[in-house]
Coordinates of C-alpha atoms in Angstrom, one line a residue:
M2 CA 22.2 -8.0 10.4
A3 CA 18.8 -6.5 9.5
G4 CA 17.8 -6.8 13.1
L5 CA 20.9 -4.9 14.2
F6 CA 20.1 -2.2 11.6
I7 CA 16.6 -1.8 13.0
A8 CA 17.8 -1.7 16.6
A9 CA 20.5 0.9 15.8
A10 CA 18.0 3.0 13.8
V11 CA 15.5 2.9 16.7
A12 CA 18.1 3.9 19.2
A13 CA 19.3 6.7 17.0
L14 CA 15.8 8.1 16.4
A15 CA 14.9 7.9 20.1
V16 CA 18.0 9.8 21.1
A17 CA 18.3 12.3 18.2
V18 CA 14.6 13.0 17.4
D19 CA 11.9 11.5 19.6
G20 CA 10.5 8.2 20.9
R21 CA 7.4 8.5 18.7
L22 CA 9.4 8.3 15.5
A23 CA 11.4 5.4 17.0
A24 CA 8.1 3.6 17.7
L25 CA 6.9 4.2 14.2
L26 CA 10.1 2.8 12.8
V27 CA 9.4 -0.4 14.7
V28 CA 5.8 -0.4 13.4
G29 CA 7.0 0.0 9.8
G30 CA 9.5 -2.8 10.3
L31 CA 6.8 -5.2 11.6
A32 CA 4.7 -4.2 8.5
G33 CA 7.5 -5.1 6.2
L34 CA 8.0 -8.4 8.0
A35 CA 4.2 -9.2 7.8
L36 CA 4.1 -8.3 4.1
H37 CA 7.1 -10.6 3.3
H38 CA 6.1 -13.5 5.5
A39 CA 2.5 -13.6 4.3
L40 CA 3.5 -12.9 0.7
F41 CA 0.8 -10.2 0.9
G42 CA 0.8 -8.8 -2.6
F43 CA -1.8 -6.3 -3.6
A44 CA -0.7 -6.2 -7.3
S45 CA -0.4 -10.0 -7.7
S46 CA -3.6 -10.8 -5.9
T47 CA -5.6 -8.3 -8.0
R48 CA -4.1 -9.8 -11.2
R49 CA -5.0 -13.3 -10.2
F50 CA -8.6 -12.3 -9.5
L51 CA -9.0 -10.3 -12.7
L52 CA -7.4 -12.9 -15.0
D53 CA -8.1 -16.2 -13.3
R54 CA -10.8 -15.3 -10.8
R55 CA -8.7 -16.6 -7.9
G56 CA -10.0 -14.3 -5.1
V57 CA -8.1 -15.4 -1.9
G58 CA -5.8 -12.4 -2.0
V59 CA -8.6 -9.9 -2.7
R60 CA -10.6 -11.4 0.2
A61 CA -7.6 -11.0 2.5
Q62 CA -7.5 -7.4 1.6
L63 CA -11.2 -7.0 2.4
L64 CA -10.7 -8.7 5.7
M65 CA -7.8 -6.3 6.5
I66 CA -9.9 -3.3 5.6
A67 CA -12.9 -4.6 7.6
A68 CA -10.8 -5.2 10.7
A69 CA -9.2 -1.8 10.5
S70 CA -12.6 -0.1 10.0
I71 CA -14.0 -1.7 13.2
A72 CA -11.2 0.0 15.1
F73 CA -10.8 3.2 13.1
V74 CA -14.4 4.5 12.8
P75 CA -15.3 4.8 16.5
L76 CA -11.8 6.2 17.4
L77 CA -11.9 8.8 14.7
A78 CA -15.4 9.8 15.8
G79 CA -14.0 10.4 19.2
G80 CA -11.3 12.6 17.8
S81 CA -8.5 11.6 20.2
A82 CA -7.1 8.7 22.1
F83 CA -4.5 8.6 25.0
G84 CA -4.0 12.3 24.6
Q85 CA -3.2 12.0 20.9
G86 CA -5.4 13.9 18.3
L87 CA -6.6 11.6 15.6
G88 CA -7.3 12.4 11.9
G89 CA -8.5 10.0 9.2
A90 CA -7.4 9.6 5.6
I91 CA -10.2 11.7 4.2
A92 CA -9.7 13.4 0.8
P93 CA -11.8 15.1 -1.9
V94 CA -13.7 13.1 -4.5
G95 CA -13.0 14.1 -8.0
V96 CA -11.4 13.7 -11.4
S97 CA -7.9 13.6 -10.0
V98 CA -8.7 10.7 -7.7
A99 CA -10.3 8.7 -10.5
L100 CA -7.5 9.3 -13.0
G101 CA -4.8 8.9 -10.5
A102 CA -6.1 5.5 -9.3
F103 CA -6.5 4.3 -12.9
L104 CA -2.9 5.2 -13.6
F105 CA -1.8 3.6 -10.4
G106 CA -3.6 0.4 -11.3
I107 CA -1.7 0.2 -14.6
G108 CA 1.5 1.0 -12.9
M109 CA 1.3 -1.6 -10.2
Q110 CA 1.0 -4.4 -12.8
L111 CA 3.8 -3.1 -15.0
G112 CA 6.0 -2.2 -12.0
G113 CA 5.5 -5.5 -10.3
G114 CA 4.1 -4.1 -7.0
C115 CA 2.1 -1.5 -5.2
A116 CA 3.6 1.1 -2.9
S117 CA 4.2 -1.2 0.1
G118 CA 5.1 -4.0 -2.2
T119 CA 7.7 -1.9 -3.9
L120 CA 9.4 -1.2 -0.6
S121 CA 9.2 -4.7 0.7
G122 CA 10.4 -6.2 -2.6
A123 CA 13.4 -3.8 -2.7
G124 CA 14.1 -4.6 0.9
A125 CA 14.0 -8.3 0.2
G126 CA 16.7 -7.9 -2.5
S127 CA 14.7 -7.5 -5.7
F128 CA 16.8 -5.4 -8.1
R129 CA 13.8 -4.8 -10.4
M130 CA 11.7 -3.5 -7.5
A131 CA 14.6 -1.1 -6.6
I132 CA 14.3 0.3 -10.2
T133 CA 10.5 0.6 -9.8
L134 CA 11.1 2.4 -6.5
A135 CA 13.4 4.9 -8.1
A136 CA 10.9 5.6 -10.8
F137 CA 8.1 5.7 -8.3
I138 CA 9.9 8.6 -6.5
G139 CA 10.4 10.4 -9.8
G140 CA 6.8 10.1 -10.7
S141 CA 5.7 11.3 -7.2
V142 CA 7.7 14.5 -7.6
L143 CA 6.2 15.0 -11.1
G144 CA 2.8 14.6 -9.6
T145 CA 3.4 17.4 -7.1
A146 CA 4.2 19.7 -10.1
H147 CA 0.8 19.0 -11.7
L148 CA -1.5 18.4 -8.7
P149 CA -2.5 22.0 -8.3
W150 CA -3.9 22.0 -11.9
W151 CA -5.7 18.7 -11.3
L152 CA -7.3 20.1 -8.2
D153 CA -8.9 22.8 -10.3
Q154 CA -10.8 20.1 -12.2
P155 CA -14.4 19.0 -11.2
R156 CA -14.4 17.6 -7.7
L157 CA -16.5 17.4 -4.5
S158 CA -15.2 18.2 -1.0
A159 CA -14.1 15.3 1.2
I160 CA -17.0 13.1 2.3
S161 CA -16.9 10.9 5.4
I162 CA -19.5 8.2 5.5
P163 CA -19.5 8.0 9.4
D164 CA -19.8 11.7 9.6
A165 CA -22.7 11.8 7.2
L166 CA -24.6 8.9 8.7
G167 CA -23.3 8.8 12.3
W168 CA -20.5 6.4 13.0
P169 CA -22.6 3.3 14.0
A170 CA -24.7 3.5 10.8
G171 CA -21.7 4.4 8.7
L172 CA -19.6 1.5 10.1
T173 CA -22.5 -1.0 9.6
L174 CA -23.0 0.2 6.0
Q175 CA -19.3 -0.2 5.3
L176 CA -19.1 -3.7 6.7
A177 CA -22.2 -4.7 4.8
V178 CA -20.6 -3.6 1.5
I179 CA -17.4 -5.3 2.3
G180 CA -19.3 -8.5 3.2
L181 CA -21.1 -8.4 -0.2
L182 CA -17.8 -8.0 -2.0
V183 CA -16.4 -11.0 -0.2
L184 CA -19.4 -13.1 -1.2
G185 CA -19.2 -11.8 -4.7
A186 CA -15.5 -12.8 -5.0
I187 CA -16.3 -16.3 -3.6
A188 CA -19.1 -16.7 -6.1
L189 CA -17.0 -15.7 -9.1
E190 CA -14.2 -18.0 -8.0
R191 CA -16.6 -21.0 -7.5
R192 CA -18.2 -20.3 -10.9
R193 CA -14.7 -20.6 -12.6
H194 CA -13.1 -23.3 -10.4
G195 CA -15.8 -25.0 -8.5
V196 CA -14.1 -24.3 -5.2
H197 CA -12.5 -21.3 -3.5
E198 CA -9.2 -21.0 -1.7
P199 CA -9.3 -20.6 2.1
L200 CA -7.7 -17.6 3.8
A201 CA -6.3 -19.6 6.8
W202 CA -5.3 -22.9 5.2
R203 CA -1.6 -23.9 5.6
S204 CA -0.1 -27.3 6.4
D205 CA 3.7 -26.9 6.0
G206 CA 5.7 -26.5 9.3
T207 CA 4.6 -25.7 12.8
W208 CA 3.0 -22.3 13.7
R209 CA 6.3 -21.2 15.3
E210 CA 8.3 -22.0 12.2
R211 CA 5.8 -20.1 10.0
L212 CA 5.8 -17.2 12.4
L213 CA 9.5 -16.7 12.3
Q214 CA 10.5 -18.0 8.9
G215 CA 7.4 -17.1 6.8
G216 CA 4.6 -19.0 5.1
W217 CA 1.9 -17.1 7.0
P218 CA -1.7 -17.8 6.1
L219 CA -3.1 -14.7 4.4
A220 CA -5.5 -14.2 7.3
W221 CA -2.5 -13.7 9.6
G222 CA -1.1 -11.1 7.3
A223 CA -4.4 -9.3 6.9
L224 CA -5.0 -9.1 10.7
A225 CA -1.4 -8.1 11.4
L226 CA -1.5 -5.2 8.9
A227 CA -4.8 -4.0 10.3
L228 CA -3.4 -4.0 13.9
L229 CA -0.2 -2.2 12.6
N230 CA -2.3 0.4 10.9
L231 CA -4.2 0.9 14.2
A232 CA -0.9 1.3 16.0
T233 CA 0.1 3.9 13.4
L234 CA -3.1 5.9 14.0
L235 CA -2.6 5.9 17.7
I236 CA 1.1 6.8 17.6
A237 CA 1.3 9.2 14.7
G238 CA -2.3 10.6 14.9
H239 CA -2.9 9.6 11.2
P240 CA -3.4 6.2 9.5
W241 CA -0.6 4.4 7.6
S242 CA 0.6 6.1 4.4
V243 CA 3.4 5.4 2.1
T244 CA 3.6 7.5 -1.1
W245 CA 3.9 10.9 0.6
G246 CA 7.3 9.8 1.7
F247 CA 8.4 9.2 -1.9
A248 CA 7.3 12.7 -2.9
L249 CA 9.3 14.1 0.0
W250 CA 12.4 12.0 -0.7
G251 CA 12.5 13.1 -4.3
A252 CA 11.7 16.7 -3.6
S253 CA 14.4 16.9 -0.8
L254 CA 17.0 15.5 -3.2
A255 CA 16.0 17.8 -6.1
D256 CA 16.0 20.8 -3.8
A257 CA 19.4 19.9 -2.5
L258 CA 20.7 19.7 -6.1
G259 CA 19.4 23.2 -6.8
F260 CA 16.3 22.5 -8.8
G261 CA 14.1 25.0 -7.0
I262 CA 11.5 22.6 -5.8
A263 CA 10.6 24.8 -2.9
E264 CA 9.3 27.4 -5.4
W265 CA 6.7 25.0 -6.9
T266 CA 3.1 25.8 -6.0
F267 CA 2.6 22.4 -4.2
W268 CA 5.7 22.9 -2.1
Q269 CA 4.6 26.4 -1.0
W270 CA 1.4 25.1 0.5
P271 CA 1.8 25.2 4.3
G272 CA 1.8 21.4 5.0
P273 CA 4.3 20.4 2.2
A274 CA 6.5 23.5 2.9
R275 CA 6.7 22.6 6.5
K276 CA 7.6 19.0 5.8
L277 CA 10.2 20.0 3.2
A278 CA 11.9 22.4 5.6
A279 CA 11.8 19.9 8.5
G280 CA 13.6 17.1 6.5
V281 CA 13.0 13.5 5.9
E282 CA 14.2 12.3 9.3
Q283 CA 11.3 14.2 11.0
D284 CA 8.6 12.8 8.7
T285 CA 6.5 10.0 10.2
V286 CA 5.7 8.4 6.7
S287 CA 9.4 8.4 5.7
V288 CA 10.5 6.8 8.9
M289 CA 7.9 4.0 8.5
N290 CA 9.0 3.5 4.9
V291 CA 12.5 3.0 6.0
G292 CA 11.3 0.6 8.7
L293 CA 9.3 -1.3 6.1
I294 CA 12.4 -1.9 4.0
L295 CA 14.4 -3.1 7.0
G296 CA 11.5 -5.3 8.1
A297 CA 11.3 -7.0 4.7
L298 CA 15.1 -7.4 4.7
L299 CA 14.8 -9.1 8.1
G300 CA 12.0 -11.3 6.8
A301 CA 14.0 -12.4 3.8
A302 CA 17.0 -13.2 6.0
L303 CA 14.9 -15.2 8.5
A304 CA 13.3 -17.2 5.6
G305 CA 16.7 -17.7 3.9
R306 CA 15.3 -16.0 0.8
F307 CA 17.6 -12.9 0.5
A308 CA 19.3 -13.5 -2.8
P309 CA 19.5 -10.4 -5.0
R310 CA 19.0 -11.1 -8.7
R311 CA 20.5 -8.5 -11.1
R312 CA 19.9 -10.2 -14.4
L313 CA 17.1 -8.4 -16.0
T314 CA 15.9 -8.1 -19.6
A315 CA 15.3 -4.8 -21.3
G316 CA 11.6 -5.4 -21.1
H317 CA 11.8 -5.9 -17.3
V318 CA 13.7 -2.7 -16.9
A319 CA 11.3 -0.8 -19.2
S320 CA 8.3 -2.1 -17.4
A321 CA 9.8 -1.2 -14.0
V322 CA 10.5 2.4 -15.1
I323 CA 7.2 3.0 -16.8
G324 CA 5.3 1.3 -14.0
G325 CA 7.1 3.2 -11.3
L326 CA 6.4 6.6 -13.0
L327 CA 2.7 5.8 -13.3
L328 CA 2.6 4.6 -9.7
G329 CA 4.1 7.8 -8.4
Y330 CA 2.2 10.2 -10.6
G331 CA -1.1 8.3 -10.0
A332 CA -0.6 8.2 -6.2
R333 CA -0.1 12.0 -6.0
L334 CA -3.3 12.7 -8.0
A335 CA -5.3 10.2 -6.0
F336 CA -4.3 11.4 -2.6
G337 CA -2.6 8.0 -1.9
C338 CA -2.0 4.5 -3.0
N339 CA -3.4 1.1 -2.1
I340 CA -2.3 1.8 1.5
G341 CA -3.0 5.5 2.0
A342 CA -6.2 5.7 -0.2
L343 CA -7.6 2.2 -0.4
F344 CA -6.7 0.7 3.0
S345 CA -6.5 3.7 5.2
G346 CA -9.0 5.8 3.2
I347 CA -11.8 3.2 3.3
A348 CA -11.0 2.2 6.9
S349 CA -11.4 5.9 7.8
G350 CA -14.8 6.0 6.1
S351 CA -13.7 8.2 3.2
V352 CA -15.7 8.0 -0.1
H353 CA -12.5 8.8 -2.0
G354 CA -11.2 5.4 -0.9
W355 CA -14.1 3.6 -2.6
L356 CA -13.7 5.7 -5.7
W357 CA -10.0 4.8 -5.7
L358 CA -11.0 1.1 -5.7
L359 CA -13.5 1.5 -8.5
A360 CA -11.0 3.4 -10.7
A361 CA -7.9 1.2 -9.9
L362 CA -9.6 -2.1 -11.0
P363 CA -9.9 -1.2 -14.7
G364 CA -6.4 0.2 -14.7
A365 CA -5.1 -3.0 -13.2
A366 CA -7.0 -5.0 -15.8
L367 CA -5.4 -3.0 -18.6
G368 CA -2.0 -3.2 -16.9
A369 CA -2.2 -7.0 -16.5
R370 CA -2.9 -7.4 -20.3
L371 CA 0.1 -5.2 -21.1
R372 CA 2.5 -7.3 -19.1
P373 CA 3.3 -9.8 -21.9
L374 CA 4.5 -7.0 -24.1
F375 CA 7.4 -6.5 -21.7
G376 CA 8.1 -10.2 -21.3
L377 CA 6.2 -10.5 -18.0
D378 CA 3.8 -13.3 -17.1
D379 CA 0.2 -12.5 -17.7
V380 CA -1.1 -14.4 -14.6
A381 CA 0.3 -14.4 -11.1
A382 CA 1.8 -17.3 -9.3
P383 CA -0.1 -20.6 -9.3
A384 CA -2.9 -21.1 -6.9
A385 CA -1.9 -22.2 -3.4
K386 CA -2.2 -25.8 -2.4
G387 CA -5.4 -27.0 -0.9
V388 CA -8.8 -25.5 -1.6
R389 CA -12.0 -26.2 0.1
A390 CA -15.5 -26.6 -1.2

């Protein structure tokens, strides 16, 4: 059924809008499938590392960013590819990014997922993640109300490492830093546990069964997401982003209900005003978000794991609402989330992506320690089977 929805949506977009948006819907769907089949969780892997020093998920994220950087940096230096102009996820560096990323870090632990995780979780049938998503949208709209004020606080202009050093030197520096982070994560895990979990280990089922039904090694997920972000850059002209779509969804609904969103300062800026006037169906980020939900739904159906659970405690609902609001508000202040700022930002060579990482980690640490107050587990799922020395 999910596959039919995707096919119908692709055909409708190709006919009613254009083939580029139809292609991005497919890319978003494949991203949702990859996130679900690899169980590629940004929030849970960060929590496992912070509380239990299990770093396999963090290392998978670093592999993903490194792979995307190798493709992004030279392409962005060229400025275009196949007749398509290319622009990276480059943003200013300042107080708004640091505070926004810190709030986002708390929110993703309380809400149970990051931006992409919220979409894929909702698509796979999680009622709690659907609540988080609704609050995420509300927080995003609130963030647009306050962002102009935050941008008046101390900040530097956008800084691109490849532009400052030249792209070969900038890429080399970036890969060296990522390599050091990987080695540091391995060292901390070995100090705590004596061994570290491998990225590619998996013994259950054949590769064909894993490909279609799930259980991907994290390395598969990391490389698949890097390739899909590259596809997004080449088709849309910009890297993968998620949370802009939430702000547009919420603003479009509020404007239709007569709340006068179009009169807010943020929505009078040329870019947001143009997007709000054009509508959600014309927005590349929104189309990919819908594709991601459908892709996760397809993944859950293929794996036989689509089983919506609606029994939630008051603590679970409260954490989803509070977490979602912090996620949305934080993402607007920080010019993106774990996808738009961390993944796409660092892969583009933007200093704001590195600041986002440094600020989000203490937020995630605080959020992880707040989880038991809402009846949530304080450590992520148990370590995967099979570790190597």
